[in-house]
Coordinates of C-alpha atoms and ligand atoms in Angstrom, one line a residue:
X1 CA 162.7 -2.2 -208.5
X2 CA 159.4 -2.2 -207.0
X3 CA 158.2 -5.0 -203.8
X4 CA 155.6 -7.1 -206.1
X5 CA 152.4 -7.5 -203.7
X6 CA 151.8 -11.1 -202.8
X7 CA 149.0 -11.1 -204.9
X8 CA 150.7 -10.0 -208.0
X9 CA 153.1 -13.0 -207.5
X10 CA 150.2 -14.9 -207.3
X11 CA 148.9 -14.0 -210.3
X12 CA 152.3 -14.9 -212.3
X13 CA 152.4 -18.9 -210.4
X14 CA 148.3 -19.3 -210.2
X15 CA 145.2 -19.6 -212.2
X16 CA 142.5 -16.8 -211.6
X17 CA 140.7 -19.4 -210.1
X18 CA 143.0 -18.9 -207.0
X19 CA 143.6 -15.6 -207.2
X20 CA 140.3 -13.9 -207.3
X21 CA 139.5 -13.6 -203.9
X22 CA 137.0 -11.4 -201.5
X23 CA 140.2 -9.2 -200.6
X24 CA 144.2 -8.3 -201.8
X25 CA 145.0 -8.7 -197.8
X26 CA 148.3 -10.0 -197.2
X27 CA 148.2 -11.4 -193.2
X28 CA 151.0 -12.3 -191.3
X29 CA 149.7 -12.9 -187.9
X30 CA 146.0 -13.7 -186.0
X31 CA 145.0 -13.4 -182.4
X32 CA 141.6 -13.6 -181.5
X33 CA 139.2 -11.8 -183.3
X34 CA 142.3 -9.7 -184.9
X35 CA 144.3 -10.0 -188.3
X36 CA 147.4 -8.3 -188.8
X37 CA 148.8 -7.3 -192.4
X38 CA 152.8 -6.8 -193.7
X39 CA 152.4 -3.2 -193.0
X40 CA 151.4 -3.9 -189.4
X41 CA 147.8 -3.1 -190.0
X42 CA 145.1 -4.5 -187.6
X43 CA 141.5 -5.7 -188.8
X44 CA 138.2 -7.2 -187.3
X45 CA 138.2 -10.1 -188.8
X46 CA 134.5 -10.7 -189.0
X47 CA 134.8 -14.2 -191.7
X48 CA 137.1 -16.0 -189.5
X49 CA 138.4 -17.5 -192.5
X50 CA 134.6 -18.5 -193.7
X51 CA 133.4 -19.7 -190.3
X52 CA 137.0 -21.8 -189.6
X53 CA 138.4 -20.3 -186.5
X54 CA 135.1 -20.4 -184.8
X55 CA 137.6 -20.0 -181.3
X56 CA 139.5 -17.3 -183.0
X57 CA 142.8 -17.1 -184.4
X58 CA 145.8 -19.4 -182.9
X59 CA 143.4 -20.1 -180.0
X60 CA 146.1 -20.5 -176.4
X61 CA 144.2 -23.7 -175.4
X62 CA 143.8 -25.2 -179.2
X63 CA 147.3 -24.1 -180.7
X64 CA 148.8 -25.7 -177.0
X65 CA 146.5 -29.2 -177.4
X66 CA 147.8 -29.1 -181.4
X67 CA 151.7 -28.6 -180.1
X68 CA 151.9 -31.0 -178.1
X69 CA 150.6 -33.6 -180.5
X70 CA 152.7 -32.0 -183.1
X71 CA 155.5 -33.0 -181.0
X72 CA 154.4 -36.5 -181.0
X73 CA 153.0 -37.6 -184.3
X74 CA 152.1 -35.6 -187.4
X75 CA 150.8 -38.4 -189.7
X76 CA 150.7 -42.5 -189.3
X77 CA 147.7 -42.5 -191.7
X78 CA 144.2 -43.8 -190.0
X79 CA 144.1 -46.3 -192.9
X80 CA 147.3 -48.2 -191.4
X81 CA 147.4 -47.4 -187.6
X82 CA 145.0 -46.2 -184.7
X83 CA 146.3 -42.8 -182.9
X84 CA 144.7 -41.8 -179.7
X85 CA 143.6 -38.3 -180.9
X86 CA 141.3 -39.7 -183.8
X87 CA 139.4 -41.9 -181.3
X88 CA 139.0 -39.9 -178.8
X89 CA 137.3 -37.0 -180.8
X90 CA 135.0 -39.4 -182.3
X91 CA 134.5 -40.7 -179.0
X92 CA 133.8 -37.0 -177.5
X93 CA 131.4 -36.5 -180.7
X94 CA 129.4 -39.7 -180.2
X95 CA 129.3 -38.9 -176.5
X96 CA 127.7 -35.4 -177.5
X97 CA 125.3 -36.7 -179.8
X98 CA 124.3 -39.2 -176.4
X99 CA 126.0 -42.0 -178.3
X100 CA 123.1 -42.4 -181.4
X101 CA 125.8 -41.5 -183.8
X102 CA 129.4 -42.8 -185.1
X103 CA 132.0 -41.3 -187.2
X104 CA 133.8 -41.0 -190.2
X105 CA 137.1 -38.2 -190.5
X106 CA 138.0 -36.8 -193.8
X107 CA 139.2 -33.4 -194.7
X108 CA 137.5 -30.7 -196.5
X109 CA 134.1 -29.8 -196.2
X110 CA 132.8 -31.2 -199.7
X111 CA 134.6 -34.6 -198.9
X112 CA 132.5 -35.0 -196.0
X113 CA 129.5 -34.4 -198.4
X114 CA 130.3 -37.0 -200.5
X115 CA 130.8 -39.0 -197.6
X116 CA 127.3 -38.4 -196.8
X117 CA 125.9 -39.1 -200.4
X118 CA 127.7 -42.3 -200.0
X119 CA 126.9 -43.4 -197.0
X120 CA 122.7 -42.7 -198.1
X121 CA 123.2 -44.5 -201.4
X122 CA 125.2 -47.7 -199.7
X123 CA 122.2 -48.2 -197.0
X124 CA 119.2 -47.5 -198.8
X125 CA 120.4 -49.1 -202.5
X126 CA 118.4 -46.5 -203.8
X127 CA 119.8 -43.6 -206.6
X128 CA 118.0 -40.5 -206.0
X129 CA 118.8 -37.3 -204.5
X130 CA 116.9 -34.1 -203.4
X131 CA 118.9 -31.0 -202.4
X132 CA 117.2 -27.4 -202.0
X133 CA 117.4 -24.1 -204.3
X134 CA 119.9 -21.9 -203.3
X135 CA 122.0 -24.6 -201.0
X136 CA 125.7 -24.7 -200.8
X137 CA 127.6 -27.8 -200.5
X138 CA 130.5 -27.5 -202.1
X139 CA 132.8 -27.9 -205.3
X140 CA 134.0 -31.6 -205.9
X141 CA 131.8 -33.7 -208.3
X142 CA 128.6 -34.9 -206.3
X143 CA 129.0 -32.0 -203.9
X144 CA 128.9 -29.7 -206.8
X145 CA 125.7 -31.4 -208.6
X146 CA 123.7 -30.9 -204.8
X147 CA 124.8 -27.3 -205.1
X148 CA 122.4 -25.0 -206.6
X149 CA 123.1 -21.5 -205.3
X150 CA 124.9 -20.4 -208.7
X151 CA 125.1 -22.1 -212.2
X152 CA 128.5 -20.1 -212.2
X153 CA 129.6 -23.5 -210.2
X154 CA 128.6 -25.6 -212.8
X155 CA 129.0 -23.7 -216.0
X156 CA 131.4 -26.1 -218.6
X157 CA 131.0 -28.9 -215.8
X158 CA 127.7 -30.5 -216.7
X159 CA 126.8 -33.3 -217.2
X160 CA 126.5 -33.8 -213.6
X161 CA 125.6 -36.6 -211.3
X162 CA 122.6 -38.0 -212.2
X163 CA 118.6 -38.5 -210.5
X164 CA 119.5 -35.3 -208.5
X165 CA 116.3 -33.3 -207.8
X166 CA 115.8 -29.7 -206.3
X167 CA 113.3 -28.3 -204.2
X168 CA 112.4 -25.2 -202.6
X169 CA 113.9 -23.8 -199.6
X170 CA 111.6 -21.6 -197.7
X171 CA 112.9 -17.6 -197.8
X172 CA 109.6 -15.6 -196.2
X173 CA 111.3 -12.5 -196.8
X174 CA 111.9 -12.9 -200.3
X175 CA 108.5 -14.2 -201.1
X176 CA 106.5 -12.4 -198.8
X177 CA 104.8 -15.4 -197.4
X178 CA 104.2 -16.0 -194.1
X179 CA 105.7 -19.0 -192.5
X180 CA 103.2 -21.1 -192.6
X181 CA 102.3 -20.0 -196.3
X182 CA 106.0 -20.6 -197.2
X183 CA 106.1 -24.2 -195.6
X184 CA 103.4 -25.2 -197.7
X185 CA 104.9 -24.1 -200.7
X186 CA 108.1 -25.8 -200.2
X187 CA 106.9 -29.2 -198.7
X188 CA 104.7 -28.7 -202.1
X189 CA 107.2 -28.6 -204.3
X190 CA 108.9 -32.0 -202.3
X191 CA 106.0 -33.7 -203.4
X192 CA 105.9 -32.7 -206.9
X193 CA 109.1 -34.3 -207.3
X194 CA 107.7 -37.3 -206.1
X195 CA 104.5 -37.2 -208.3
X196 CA 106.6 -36.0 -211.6
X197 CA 110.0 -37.0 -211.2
X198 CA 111.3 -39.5 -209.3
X199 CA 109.6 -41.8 -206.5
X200 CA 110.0 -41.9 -203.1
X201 CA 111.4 -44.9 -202.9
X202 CA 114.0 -44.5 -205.3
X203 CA 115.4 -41.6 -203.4
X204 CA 118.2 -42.2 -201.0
X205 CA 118.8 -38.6 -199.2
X206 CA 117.6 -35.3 -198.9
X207 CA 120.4 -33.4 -198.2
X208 CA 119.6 -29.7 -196.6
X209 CA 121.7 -27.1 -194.8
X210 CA 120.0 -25.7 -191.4
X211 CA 120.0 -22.5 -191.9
X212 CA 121.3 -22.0 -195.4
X213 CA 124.9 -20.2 -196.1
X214 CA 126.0 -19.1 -199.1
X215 CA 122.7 -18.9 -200.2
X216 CA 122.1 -16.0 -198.1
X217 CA 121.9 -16.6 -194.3
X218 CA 118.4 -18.0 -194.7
X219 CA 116.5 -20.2 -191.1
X220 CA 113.6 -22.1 -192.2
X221 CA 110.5 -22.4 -190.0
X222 CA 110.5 -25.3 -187.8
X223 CA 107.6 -26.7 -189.0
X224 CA 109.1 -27.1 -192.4
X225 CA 112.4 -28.8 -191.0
X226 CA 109.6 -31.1 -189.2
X227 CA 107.9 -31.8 -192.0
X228 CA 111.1 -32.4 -194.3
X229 CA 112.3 -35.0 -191.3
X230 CA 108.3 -36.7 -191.1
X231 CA 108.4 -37.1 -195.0
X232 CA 111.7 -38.6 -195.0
X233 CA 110.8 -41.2 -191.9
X234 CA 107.6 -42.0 -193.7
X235 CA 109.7 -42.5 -197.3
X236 CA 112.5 -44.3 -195.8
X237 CA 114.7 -41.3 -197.0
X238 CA 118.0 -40.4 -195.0
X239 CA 117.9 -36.8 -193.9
X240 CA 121.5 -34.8 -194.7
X241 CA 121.9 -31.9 -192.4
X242 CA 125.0 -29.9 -193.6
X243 CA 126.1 -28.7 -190.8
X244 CA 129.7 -27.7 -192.8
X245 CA 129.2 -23.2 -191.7
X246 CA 126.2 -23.9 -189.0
X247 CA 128.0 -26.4 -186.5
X248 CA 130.5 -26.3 -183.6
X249 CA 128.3 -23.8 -182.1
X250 CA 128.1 -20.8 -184.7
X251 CA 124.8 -20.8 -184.1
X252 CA 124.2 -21.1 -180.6
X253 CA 123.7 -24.6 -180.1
X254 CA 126.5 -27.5 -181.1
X255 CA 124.8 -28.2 -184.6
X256 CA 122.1 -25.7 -186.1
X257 CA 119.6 -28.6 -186.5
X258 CA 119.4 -29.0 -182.1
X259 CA 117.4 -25.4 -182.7
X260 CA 114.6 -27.2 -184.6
X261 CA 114.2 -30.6 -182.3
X262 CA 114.5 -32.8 -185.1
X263 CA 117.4 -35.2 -185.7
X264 CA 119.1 -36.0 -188.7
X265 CA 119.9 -39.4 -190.0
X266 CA 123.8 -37.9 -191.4
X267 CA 125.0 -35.3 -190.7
X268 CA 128.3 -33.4 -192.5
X269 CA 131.0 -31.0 -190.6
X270 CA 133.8 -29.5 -191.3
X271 CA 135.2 -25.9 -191.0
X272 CA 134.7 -25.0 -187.0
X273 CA 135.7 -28.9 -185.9
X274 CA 139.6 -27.9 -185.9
X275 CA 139.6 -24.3 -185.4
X276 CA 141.8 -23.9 -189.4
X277 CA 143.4 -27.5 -189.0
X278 CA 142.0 -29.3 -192.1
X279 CA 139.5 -31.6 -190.9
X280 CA 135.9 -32.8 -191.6
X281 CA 133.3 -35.9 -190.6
X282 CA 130.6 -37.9 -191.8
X283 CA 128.3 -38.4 -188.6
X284 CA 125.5 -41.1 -189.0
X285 CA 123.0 -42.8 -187.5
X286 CA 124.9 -45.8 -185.9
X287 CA 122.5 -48.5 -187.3
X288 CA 123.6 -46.9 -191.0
X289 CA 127.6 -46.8 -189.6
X290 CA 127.5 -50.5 -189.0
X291 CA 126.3 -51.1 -192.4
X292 CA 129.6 -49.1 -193.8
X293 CA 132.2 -51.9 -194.3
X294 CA 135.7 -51.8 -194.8
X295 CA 136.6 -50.6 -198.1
X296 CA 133.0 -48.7 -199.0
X297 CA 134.6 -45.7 -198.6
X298 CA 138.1 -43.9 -197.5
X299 CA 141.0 -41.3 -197.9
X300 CA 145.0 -40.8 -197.5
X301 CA 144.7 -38.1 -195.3
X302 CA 140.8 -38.3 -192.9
X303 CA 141.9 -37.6 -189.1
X304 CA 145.2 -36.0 -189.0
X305 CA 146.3 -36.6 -185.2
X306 CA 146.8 -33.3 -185.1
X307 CA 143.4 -31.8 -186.2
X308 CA 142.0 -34.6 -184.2
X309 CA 144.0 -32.7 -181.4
X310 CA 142.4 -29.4 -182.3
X311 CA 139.4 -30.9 -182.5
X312 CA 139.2 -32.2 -178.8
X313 CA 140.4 -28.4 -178.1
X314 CA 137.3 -27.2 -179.4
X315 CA 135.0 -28.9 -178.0
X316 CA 136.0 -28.5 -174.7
X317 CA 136.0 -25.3 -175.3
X318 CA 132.6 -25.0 -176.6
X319 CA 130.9 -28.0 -173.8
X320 CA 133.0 -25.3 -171.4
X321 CA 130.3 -22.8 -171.6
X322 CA 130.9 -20.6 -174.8
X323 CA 127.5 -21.7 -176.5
X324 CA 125.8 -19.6 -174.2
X325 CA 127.9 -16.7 -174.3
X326 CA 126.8 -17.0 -178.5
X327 CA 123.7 -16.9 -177.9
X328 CA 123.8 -14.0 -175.5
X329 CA 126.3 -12.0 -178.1
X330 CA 124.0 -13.1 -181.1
X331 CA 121.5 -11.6 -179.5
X332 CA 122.9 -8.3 -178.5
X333 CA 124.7 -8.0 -181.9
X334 CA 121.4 -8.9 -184.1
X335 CA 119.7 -5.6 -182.1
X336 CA 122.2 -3.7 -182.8
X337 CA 121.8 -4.8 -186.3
X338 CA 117.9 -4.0 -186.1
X339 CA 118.5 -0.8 -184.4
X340 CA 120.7 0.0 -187.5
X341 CA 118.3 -0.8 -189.9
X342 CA 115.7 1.8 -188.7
X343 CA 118.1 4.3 -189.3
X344 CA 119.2 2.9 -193.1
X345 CA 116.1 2.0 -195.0
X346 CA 118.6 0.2 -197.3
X347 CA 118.5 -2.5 -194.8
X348 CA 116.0 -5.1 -195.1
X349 CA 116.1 -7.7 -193.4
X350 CA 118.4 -9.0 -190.4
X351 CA 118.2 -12.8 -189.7
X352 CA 119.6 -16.1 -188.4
X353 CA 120.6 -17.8 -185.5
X354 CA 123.4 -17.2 -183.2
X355 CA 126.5 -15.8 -184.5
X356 CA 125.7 -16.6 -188.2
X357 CA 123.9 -13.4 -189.1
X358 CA 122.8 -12.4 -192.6
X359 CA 121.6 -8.1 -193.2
X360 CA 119.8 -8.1 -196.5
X361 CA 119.9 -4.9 -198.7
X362 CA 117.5 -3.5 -200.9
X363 CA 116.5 -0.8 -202.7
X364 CA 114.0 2.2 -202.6
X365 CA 111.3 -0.4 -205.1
X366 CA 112.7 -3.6 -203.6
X367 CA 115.0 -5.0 -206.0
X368 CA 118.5 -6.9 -204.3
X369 CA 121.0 -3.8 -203.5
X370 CA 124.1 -5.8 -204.1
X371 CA 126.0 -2.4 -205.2
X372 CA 125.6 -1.3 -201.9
X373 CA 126.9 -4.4 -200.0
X374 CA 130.2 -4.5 -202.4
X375 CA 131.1 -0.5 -201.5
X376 CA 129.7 -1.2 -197.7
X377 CA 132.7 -4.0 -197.8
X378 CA 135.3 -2.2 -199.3
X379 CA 134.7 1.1 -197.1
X380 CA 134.2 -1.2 -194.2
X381 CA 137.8 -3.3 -195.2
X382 CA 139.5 0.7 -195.2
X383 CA 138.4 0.9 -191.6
X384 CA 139.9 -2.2 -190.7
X385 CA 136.5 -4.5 -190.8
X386 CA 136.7 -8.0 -192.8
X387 CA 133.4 -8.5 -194.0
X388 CA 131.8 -10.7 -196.3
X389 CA 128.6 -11.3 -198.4
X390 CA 126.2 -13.8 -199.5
X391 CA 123.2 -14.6 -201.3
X392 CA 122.5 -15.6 -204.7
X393 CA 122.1 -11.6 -205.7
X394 CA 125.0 -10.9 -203.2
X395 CA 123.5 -8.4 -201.6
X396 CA 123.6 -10.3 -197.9
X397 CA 126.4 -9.2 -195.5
X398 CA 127.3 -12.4 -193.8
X399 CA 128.6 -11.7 -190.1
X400 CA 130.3 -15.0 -188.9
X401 CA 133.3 -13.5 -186.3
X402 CA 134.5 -15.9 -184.3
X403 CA 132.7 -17.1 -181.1
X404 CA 134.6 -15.7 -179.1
X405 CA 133.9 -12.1 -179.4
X406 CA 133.2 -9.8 -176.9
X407 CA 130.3 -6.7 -176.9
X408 CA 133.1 -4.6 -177.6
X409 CA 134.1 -5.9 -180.6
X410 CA 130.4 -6.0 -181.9
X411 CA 130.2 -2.5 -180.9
X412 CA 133.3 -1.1 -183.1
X413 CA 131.7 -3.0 -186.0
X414 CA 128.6 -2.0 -186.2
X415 CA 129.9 1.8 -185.2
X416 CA 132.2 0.7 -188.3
X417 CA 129.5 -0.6 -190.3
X418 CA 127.2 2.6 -189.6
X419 CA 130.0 5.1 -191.0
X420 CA 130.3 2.9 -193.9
X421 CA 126.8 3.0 -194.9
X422 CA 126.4 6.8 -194.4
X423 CA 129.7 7.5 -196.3
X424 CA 128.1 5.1 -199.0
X425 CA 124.9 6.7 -199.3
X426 CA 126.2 10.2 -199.1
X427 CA 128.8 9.8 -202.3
X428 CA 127.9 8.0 -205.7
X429 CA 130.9 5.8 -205.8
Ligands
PLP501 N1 128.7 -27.0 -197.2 C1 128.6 -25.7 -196.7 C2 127.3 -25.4 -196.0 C3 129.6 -24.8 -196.9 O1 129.4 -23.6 -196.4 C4 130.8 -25.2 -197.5 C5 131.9 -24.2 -197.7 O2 131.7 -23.0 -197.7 C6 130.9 -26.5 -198.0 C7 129.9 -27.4 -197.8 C8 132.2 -26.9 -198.6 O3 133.2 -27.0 -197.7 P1 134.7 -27.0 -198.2 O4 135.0 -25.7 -198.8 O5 135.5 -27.3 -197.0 O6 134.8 -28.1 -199.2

């Protein structure tokens, strides 16, 4: 009898919900930058797991850190006892956000979002929301209503959380706009929801990501960030950077926000924190963290020791030097992307910050080329490239490798990329 593929036993013991994912792979090992299939197969692993293992796979330092606290403790539950690793990564957090900020450990990345919501509607007393077209923030309840990159997400869901309002998120590309055009729009269409829908001081958050993910690799101008922060002082809102795919240095800097010089009041993480150990946090202001008390909000399983472990891994890894090495391969790889583009007129645009870089395609009158971008990924996944896409036309290739790659590794996959595009423009399927 035939070997069924994992993902034909899959299918038999889980919903399509689980099953329908952006490849069939079947991995059995990850080094670095590197994936390794049953048949012994070696890929680029340019998702790192959707911007998880921003050190790359089973990292020497982090899997070491998380071993040794393995052997020690795997779970006393931070609802009954303290554990050293838990404090001390908050404590190494508040100390690199110069002690203005405290935090709260949960797990996933929408958890920490709710977190957030919470932690805005329990200080201000107030019921509104604003969240941003096209944002991602994930797929439990209130995470899911703040969402608004698909109605897919919602479809058979609503009714939603209530007094949630969206506005628009600049994308110059898209509407051809200059920046400063574009910020006008969008700060615009902030204060129309105050004029028709809801006042300003009934809203308790605006929740925004930095440089927007799923939505399609977007960065905003600074002076719109600016002006979203002034119009939340000025409102008494509390300003929600999720930080969930843009922190622990994937673009460059710690947390995406650092790029614009404006702080947040909360901020969310998750993914990079633990390099793939399940962990997330709410990080706010410390004059809203006092206000938190006992009981407001909580969780079962918030700062396992050892994510906590990974965690402090991670950072000294990152506060060891490696945010400038992504800025110096961000740079390199996004010219290399550029240089690309001159040669394929199906690429549009090439944008972001750091190692979170988006390659928009479009075709010959303009219209989102996401039929190009799904046979770019499949060719790409032949040559042993993991690539993924973005965009609410899907017709971004998101490049999020892990941090830790060299020019090498850029260089096979854009030398990848480039046969994958010509091979792809030469044959009709
Ligand atoms: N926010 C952003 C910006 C994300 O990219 C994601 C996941 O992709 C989430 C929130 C949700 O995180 P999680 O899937 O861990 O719940």
């Amino acid at each position: 009898m035939e070997k069924k593929s994992l993902y034909e036993r899959a299918c038999q013991v889980m919903p399509p919900v689980a099953t329908g994912r952006a490849t069939k792979l079947e991995i059995v090992k990850g080094r670095g930058a590197y994936l390794w299939d049953t048949n012994g197969k070696k890929y680029l692993d340019f998702a790192s797991g959707v911007g998880v293992v921003n050190m790359g796979h089973n990292h020497p330092y982090v899997m070491e850190k998380a071993q040794q606290q393995m052997e020690n403790l795997v779970h006393a539950g931070h609802n009954v006892v303290f554990y050293p690793s838990y404090v001390e990564l908050a404590e190494r957090l508040s100390a690199a956000l110069d002690h203005e900020y405290k935090v709260y450990f949960s797990n996933s990345g929408a958890e920490a979002v709710e977190g957030a919501l919470k932690l805005a509607k329990w200080t201000t007393g107030r019921p509104g929301i604003i969240s941003f077209k096209r944002s991602f923030h994930g797929r439990t309840a209130g995470a899911m209503t703040v969402t608004a990159s698909s109605s897919a997400y919602r479809r058979e869901y609503e009714a939603l959380m209530p007094s949630v309002y969206y506005a628009e998120y600049p994308y110059c590309f898209r509407s051809g706009l200059s920046e400063e055009e574009e910020t006008k729009r969008c700060i615009r269409s902030i204060k129309e929801i105050f004029q028709y829908l809801i006042a300003p001081e009934k809203v308790a958050a605006m929740i925004m990501e930095p440089q927007q993910g799923e939505g399609g690799y977007i960065v905003p101008p600074e002076a719109f960030v600016k002006q979203v922060r002034q119009i939340c002082t000025e409102h008494g809102i509390k300003l929600i950077f999720d930080e969930i795919q843009s922190g622990f240095g994937r673009t460059g800097e710690l947390f995406a926000w650092q790029h614009f010089h404006v702080k947040p009041d909360i901020m969310c993480v998750a993914k990079g924190i633990a390099n793939g150990f399940p962990l997330s946090a709410v990080i706010g202001k410390n004059e809203l963290m006092d206000q938190w008390t006992a009981g407001a909000h909580g969780g079962t399983f918030g700062g396992n020791p050892i994510a906590c472990a990974a965690g402090i891994a991670v950072l000294d890894l990152l506060q060891g030097g490696l945010l400038e090495q992504v800025k110096e391969t961000g740079k390199y790889f996004k010219q290399k992307l550029v240089d690309l583009s001159a040669k394929f007129p199906v690429i549009k645009d090439v944008r972001g910050m750091g190692l979170m870089i988006g390659l928009e395609c479009g075709t010959e009158d303009g219209k989102p080329d996401s039929r190009t971008v799904s046979r770019l990924r499949e060719r790409a996944l032949k040559k042993g490239l993991i690539l993924l896409s973005c965009g609410v036309d899907h017709n971004v290739i998101r490049f999020i490798p892990p941090l830790i790659i060299t020019r090498e590794e850029v260089d096979r996959a854009v030398s990848i990329l480039e046969e994958s595009l010509a091979e792809c423009l030469a044959s009709k399927v």
